[in-house]
XYZ file of N, CA and C in Angstrom:
468
model
N 36.835 10.630 -31.897
C 37.630 10.327 -30.676
C 38.401 11.373 -30.038
N 38.334 11.258 -28.962
C 39.275 12.463 -27.916
C 41.038 12.363 -27.709
N 41.196 13.410 -28.088
C 42.645 13.269 -28.177
C 43.322 14.360 -27.192
N 44.207 13.824 -26.449
C 44.817 14.997 -25.726
C 45.877 15.427 -25.559
N 46.318 17.012 -25.639
C 47.440 17.583 -26.270
C 48.881 17.165 -25.064
N 49.427 16.022 -25.312
C 50.694 15.923 -24.250
C 51.860 16.985 -23.996
N 51.628 17.508 -23.223
C 52.491 18.371 -22.199
C 53.735 18.009 -21.857
N 54.909 18.301 -22.368
C 56.350 18.092 -21.735
C 56.366 18.853 -20.446
N 56.685 18.371 -19.362
C 56.980 18.872 -17.854
C 58.551 19.521 -18.412
N 59.191 20.235 -18.290
C 60.399 20.854 -17.647
C 60.871 21.401 -16.869
N 61.945 21.092 -15.985
C 62.115 21.584 -14.890
C 63.732 22.462 -14.685
N 63.806 23.143 -13.909
C 65.304 24.158 -13.942
C 66.172 23.354 -13.394
N 66.880 23.072 -13.619
C 68.069 22.502 -12.581
C 69.026 23.465 -11.831
N 70.121 23.429 -11.197
C 70.482 24.196 -10.082
C 71.667 24.805 -11.317
N 72.295 23.905 -12.357
C 73.056 24.363 -13.694
C 72.553 25.103 -14.240
N 71.244 25.237 -14.478
C 70.611 26.113 -15.085
C 70.418 27.608 -14.714
N 70.127 27.963 -13.640
C 70.103 28.705 -13.243
C 71.214 29.267 -12.699
N 71.879 30.148 -13.150
C 73.229 30.975 -12.433
C 73.251 31.940 -11.309
N 73.887 31.331 -10.210
C 73.846 31.849 -8.985
C 73.079 31.390 -8.005
N 72.201 30.120 -8.635
C 70.963 30.031 -7.516
C 71.831 28.491 -7.237
N 71.718 27.708 -5.901
C 71.903 26.237 -5.636
C 70.496 25.711 -5.383
N 70.747 24.773 -5.153
C 69.485 23.944 -4.182
C 69.490 24.200 -3.522
N 67.080 24.161 -3.180
C 66.890 25.424 -2.072
C 66.946 24.410 -0.863
N 67.295 25.282 0.262
C 67.029 24.417 1.629
C 65.503 24.349 2.116
N 65.268 23.314 3.115
C 63.597 22.766 3.349
C 63.122 23.374 3.645
N 63.914 24.705 4.610
C 63.381 25.977 5.519
C 62.755 27.055 4.195
N 63.217 27.009 2.875
C 62.870 27.861 1.879
C 62.195 27.853 1.312
N 61.139 26.398 1.262
C 60.479 25.870 0.365
C 58.894 26.494 0.647
N 58.270 26.957 0.397
C 57.401 27.409 0.331
C 55.863 26.730 0.815
N 54.650 27.079 1.683
C 53.963 25.774 1.994
C 53.052 25.795 1.012
N 52.932 24.731 0.644
C 52.055 24.092 -0.511
C 52.880 23.198 -1.400
N 54.212 23.802 -1.081
C 55.313 23.211 -2.466
C 55.600 21.643 -1.601
N 56.128 20.920 -2.342
C 56.561 19.825 -2.039
C 57.904 19.206 -3.068
N 58.400 18.326 -2.639
C 59.819 17.615 -3.237
C 58.668 16.302 -3.627
N 58.894 16.611 -5.136
C 58.165 15.075 -5.996
C 59.043 14.303 -7.098
N 58.707 13.035 -6.726
C 59.654 12.640 -7.807
C 58.459 11.992 -9.125
N 59.072 12.930 -10.383
C 58.522 12.335 -11.566
C 58.546 11.257 -12.326
N 57.751 10.605 -12.833
C 57.687 9.468 -13.444
C 59.093 8.670 -14.293
N 59.780 9.912 -14.491
C 61.192 9.644 -15.287
C 62.278 9.568 -14.035
N 61.674 9.229 -12.669
C 62.948 9.080 -11.675
C 63.364 10.716 -11.434
N 62.844 11.425 -12.109
C 63.562 13.332 -11.668
C 63.310 13.614 -10.630
N 63.219 14.529 -9.831
C 62.909 15.162 -8.067
C 62.860 16.609 -8.700
N 61.797 16.908 -8.567
C 61.437 18.260 -8.471
C 60.253 19.001 -7.504
N 60.542 20.149 -7.559
C 59.337 21.113 -6.818
C 58.147 21.200 -7.369
N 57.001 21.017 -6.417
C 55.503 21.131 -7.152
C 54.455 21.500 -6.336
N 53.772 22.488 -6.879
C 52.587 22.868 -5.881
C 51.348 21.500 -5.514
N 51.209 21.444 -4.569
C 50.565 19.754 -4.238
C 49.073 20.882 -3.504
N 47.905 19.662 -3.421
C 46.560 20.128 -3.063
C 46.686 19.619 -1.535
N 46.539 20.325 -0.560
C 46.487 20.461 0.700
C 44.964 18.893 0.902
N 45.184 18.348 2.013
C 43.797 17.397 2.127
C 42.700 18.285 2.472
N 42.099 18.155 1.833
C 40.442 18.274 2.536
C 40.249 17.915 3.890
N 40.146 19.270 4.547
C 39.771 18.675 6.004
C 38.266 18.521 6.027
N 38.053 17.287 7.029
C 36.756 16.525 7.091
C 35.692 17.615 7.549
N 34.554 17.808 7.218
C 33.610 18.767 7.878
C 32.995 17.475 9.082
N 32.848 18.886 10.363
C 32.586 18.752 11.605
C 31.466 18.071 11.508
N 31.160 17.063 12.342
C 30.159 16.045 12.349
C 29.181 17.250 13.392
N 28.265 17.494 12.988
C 27.258 18.287 13.588
C 26.986 17.572 15.103
N 26.532 18.411 16.282
C 26.509 18.098 17.571
C 24.793 17.308 17.344
N 24.513 16.077 18.045
C 22.957 15.780 17.813
C 22.203 16.709 19.023
N 21.256 17.359 18.543
C 20.645 18.207 19.510
C 19.080 17.112 20.335
N 18.835 17.192 21.899
C 17.685 16.583 21.872
C 16.480 16.904 21.164
N 15.153 16.092 20.672
C 14.387 16.405 20.333
C 13.138 16.417 21.079
N 12.150 16.882 21.029
C 11.106 16.800 22.164
C 10.411 15.058 21.433
N 9.568 14.105 21.991
C 8.909 13.124 21.728
C 7.711 13.683 21.202
N 6.872 13.476 20.009
C 5.795 14.086 19.471
C 4.760 13.246 20.169
N 3.624 14.446 20.441
C 2.432 13.651 21.281
C 1.800 12.527 20.517
N 1.360 12.413 19.632
C 1.270 11.138 18.870
C 2.291 10.178 19.116
N 3.585 9.960 18.941
C 3.847 8.802 19.588
C 3.841 8.691 21.212
N 3.581 9.429 21.955
C 3.125 9.386 23.279
C 1.915 8.569 23.811
N 0.845 8.985 22.962
C -0.227 8.951 22.516
C 0.040 7.019 22.414
N 0.368 6.638 21.421
C 0.113 5.498 20.945
C 0.965 4.711 21.633
N 2.217 5.147 22.239
C 2.950 4.186 22.966
C 2.116 3.708 24.218
N 1.390 4.761 24.427
C -0.023 4.464 25.904
C -0.925 3.511 25.752
N -1.528 3.443 24.161
C -2.283 2.792 24.432
C -1.740 1.622 23.558
N -0.928 1.336 23.295
C -0.265 -0.200 22.647
C -0.519 -1.477 23.750
N 0.121 -1.448 24.917
C -0.567 -2.063 26.235
C -2.388 -2.844 25.957
N -2.441 -1.295 25.628
C -4.051 -1.526 26.315
C -4.634 -2.291 24.907
N -4.737 -1.606 23.951
C -5.064 -2.310 22.656
C -4.107 -4.120 22.920
N -3.313 -4.433 22.752
C -2.986 -5.898 23.382
C -3.577 -6.381 23.936
N -4.167 -5.869 25.386
C -4.651 -6.362 26.311
C -5.861 -6.844 25.677
N -6.716 -6.188 25.195
C -7.880 -6.034 24.631
C -7.867 -6.837 23.328
N -7.297 -7.520 22.468
C -6.871 -8.451 21.982
C -7.027 -9.649 22.329
N -5.855 -9.490 23.282
C -5.475 -11.364 24.273
C -7.160 -11.508 24.783
N -7.630 -10.504 25.187
C -8.905 -10.931 26.280
C -10.132 -11.562 25.298
N -10.128 -10.833 24.032
C -10.930 -11.031 23.079
C -10.344 -12.706 22.324
N -9.322 -12.969 22.562
C -8.966 -14.298 21.685
C -9.334 -15.359 23.053
N -9.252 -14.811 24.167
C -9.476 -15.815 25.071
C -11.295 -16.011 25.148
N -11.744 -15.274 24.915
C -13.063 -15.306 25.382
C -13.669 -16.089 23.927
N -13.168 -15.685 22.866
C -13.721 -16.453 21.373
C -12.933 -18.448 21.866
N -11.826 -18.330 22.352
C -11.844 -19.701 22.810
C -12.123 -20.807 24.476
N -12.873 -20.012 24.507
C -13.758 -20.320 25.875
C -15.344 -20.400 24.632
N -15.477 -19.695 23.966
C -16.655 -19.568 23.363
C -17.111 -20.455 22.253
N -16.093 -20.979 21.690
C -15.289 -22.004 20.662
C -16.586 -23.005 20.272
N -17.245 -23.917 21.387
C -17.527 -25.179 21.258
C -19.022 -24.569 21.124
N -19.512 -23.563 22.097
C -21.109 -22.987 21.912
C -20.981 -22.382 20.644
N -20.026 -21.305 20.209
C -20.273 -20.472 18.277
C -20.793 -21.980 17.346
N -19.477 -23.315 17.432
C -20.021 -23.917 16.259
C -21.511 -24.660 16.733
N -21.826 -24.992 17.907
C -23.472 -25.189 18.076
C -24.182 -24.732 17.584
N -24.215 -23.420 17.525
C -25.587 -22.457 17.335
C -25.198 -22.125 15.509
N -24.015 -22.440 15.141
C -23.947 -22.619 13.503
C -24.508 -23.817 12.829
N -24.515 -24.877 13.687
C -24.866 -26.028 12.984
C -26.256 -25.817 13.453
N -26.797 -25.613 14.611
C -28.179 -25.042 14.311
C -28.726 -24.399 13.134
N -28.376 -23.417 13.257
C -28.553 -22.256 11.862
C -28.569 -23.263 10.712
N -27.343 -23.929 10.449
C -27.438 -24.275 9.205
C -28.842 -25.276 9.064
N -28.989 -25.944 10.320
C -30.266 -27.068 10.035
C -31.731 -26.246 10.158
N -31.564 -25.476 10.946
C -32.952 -24.514 10.678
C -33.159 -23.826 8.765
N -31.868 -22.976 8.466
C -31.393 -23.214 7.042
C -32.317 -24.557 6.367
N -31.980 -25.670 6.697
C -32.315 -26.444 6.006
C -33.559 -26.854 5.772
N -34.529 -26.853 7.139
C -35.681 -27.387 7.689
C -36.105 -26.175 6.537
N -36.273 -25.072 6.673
C -36.863 -23.861 5.712
C -36.913 -24.394 4.466
N -35.782 -24.576 3.942
C -35.666 -24.775 2.363
C -36.584 -26.278 2.361
N -36.437 -27.079 3.118
C -37.375 -28.783 2.867
C -38.799 -28.266 2.974
N -39.353 -27.222 3.556
C -40.600 -26.851 3.675
C -40.690 -26.060 2.556
N -40.048 -25.224 1.815
C -40.357 -24.600 0.702
C -40.654 -25.337 -0.267
N -40.022 -26.184 -0.614
C -40.109 -27.232 -1.489
C -41.376 -28.303 -1.373
N -41.716 -29.040 0.218
C -42.164 -30.128 -0.018
C -43.945 -29.587 0.309
N -43.613 -28.519 1.066
C -45.432 -27.609 0.897
C -46.167 -27.793 -0.326
N -45.936 -27.081 -1.562
C -46.247 -27.219 -2.563
C -46.891 -28.479 -3.096
N -45.787 -29.233 -2.870
C -46.126 -30.504 -3.042
C -47.419 -31.871 -2.384
N -47.062 -31.272 -1.494
C -47.955 -32.229 -0.364
C -49.683 -31.628 -0.956
N -49.543 -30.136 -0.744
C -50.333 -29.661 -1.546
C -51.245 -30.173 -2.951
N -50.924 -30.081 -3.551
C -51.120 -29.985 -4.875
C -51.545 -31.335 -4.964
N -50.994 -32.503 -4.385
C -51.261 -33.956 -4.242
C -52.393 -34.058 -3.483
N -52.989 -33.232 -2.448
C -54.210 -33.489 -1.691
C -55.388 -33.056 -2.494
N -54.981 -32.124 -3.107
C -56.241 -31.699 -3.899
C -56.526 -32.906 -5.053
N -55.542 -33.030 -5.753
C -56.011 -34.259 -6.606
C -56.728 -35.420 -6.050
N -56.193 -35.882 -4.918
C -57.003 -36.475 -4.376
C -58.449 -36.559 -4.169
N -59.202 -35.554 -3.543
C -60.192 -35.265 -3.057
C -61.563 -35.562 -4.135
N -60.802 -35.478 -5.393
C -61.853 -35.805 -6.623
C -62.339 -34.396 -6.822
N -62.280 -33.469 -6.438
C -63.312 -31.841 -7.010
C -63.101 -31.746 -8.139
N -63.772 -31.261 -8.830
C -64.013 -30.647 -10.075
C -63.397 -29.158 -10.559
N -63.117 -29.387 -11.810
C -62.295 -28.170 -12.089
C -63.032 -26.774 -11.703
N -62.214 -25.827 -11.122
C -62.249 -24.644 -10.509
C -63.539 -24.178 -11.460
N -64.463 -22.913 -11.111
C -65.666 -22.621 -11.423
C -65.170 -21.099 -12.223
N -65.483 -21.269 -13.532
C -65.111 -20.162 -14.076
C -66.040 -18.937 -14.744
N -65.790 -17.589 -14.309
C -66.573 -16.691 -14.126
C -66.310 -15.802 -15.293
N -67.806 -15.414 -16.177
C -67.043 -14.658 -17.036
C -68.431 -13.396 -16.950
N -67.665 -12.046 -17.796
C -68.457 -10.785 -17.170
C -68.697 -10.420 -18.603
N -69.620 -9.694 -19.018
C -69.796 -8.823 -20.122
C -70.179 -7.178 -19.872
N -69.932 -6.418 -20.027
C -70.278 -4.847 -19.782
C -70.210 -4.291 -21.149
N -71.438 -3.495 -21.506
C -71.893 -2.503 -22.219
C -72.668 -1.127 -22.220
N -71.374 -0.349 -23.058
C -72.085 1.384 -22.981
C -71.984 1.237 -23.943
N -73.326 2.500 -24.309
C -74.046 3.044 -25.802
C -73.283 4.331 -25.648
N -72.993 5.129 -24.710
C -72.020 6.658 -25.600
C -71.061 6.825 -24.128
N -70.606 7.975 -24.592
C -69.177 8.183 -24.124
C -69.781 8.659 -22.593
N -70.874 9.627 -22.019
C -71.168 9.255 -20.789
C -72.215 8.528 -20.446
N -72.575 7.471 -21.221
C -73.898 6.523 -20.973
C -73.300 5.794 -19.591
N -74.545 5.197 -19.202
C -74.665 4.198 -18.085
C -73.898 2.942 -18.719
N -73.276 2.186 -17.931
C -72.744 1.078 -18.274
C -73.479 -0.356 -18.096
N -73.599 -1.518 -18.739
C -74.488 -2.374 -18.031
C -73.766 -3.740 -17.944
N -73.762 -4.811 -17.301
C -73.782 -5.747 -17.572
C -73.871 -7.109 -16.893
N -73.479 -8.289 -17.375
C -73.780 -9.604 -16.850
C -72.336 -10.121 -16.432
N -73.186 -10.919 -15.397
C -72.299 -12.088 -14.635
C -72.673 -13.664 -14.960
N -71.961 -14.528 -15.604
C -72.106 -15.966 -15.862
C -71.031 -16.354 -14.714
N -71.580 -17.594 -14.249
C -71.119 -18.776 -13.611
C -71.324 -19.946 -14.298
N -70.219 -20.702 -15.038
C -70.005 -21.798 -15.297
C -70.003 -23.085 -14.572
């Protein structure tokens, strides 16, 4: 716990100073004022002079950076380009929609062909009544490490 020592403020009255009377206002030195204490007694006391406000800095005109000038000059151009692209897309939208539908139709046609073609080929082969495919066997023999290989081919 913090405790502070209480100091009693005592003042000298004109009766306690022999030969001195109350001071006249022009005799009070600078920085000293007549104050009233909480007990109602009036006395002279040093006061803090009010702090002078700091002077406001004078704004200095600074040049505009080059990047800011360039950006400011390009902004209308970029905005105009975006607007022109938007108008062009709005005119092209019906054609783009038709092309996208045509592309989807082409994708479906290719997928259907990839599925249907093997099925059609498989059914057409089974209808022709062909026999099973011919099997070919091959026998190869060699007698030594560097000898000539001999073989036979059989068709069944």
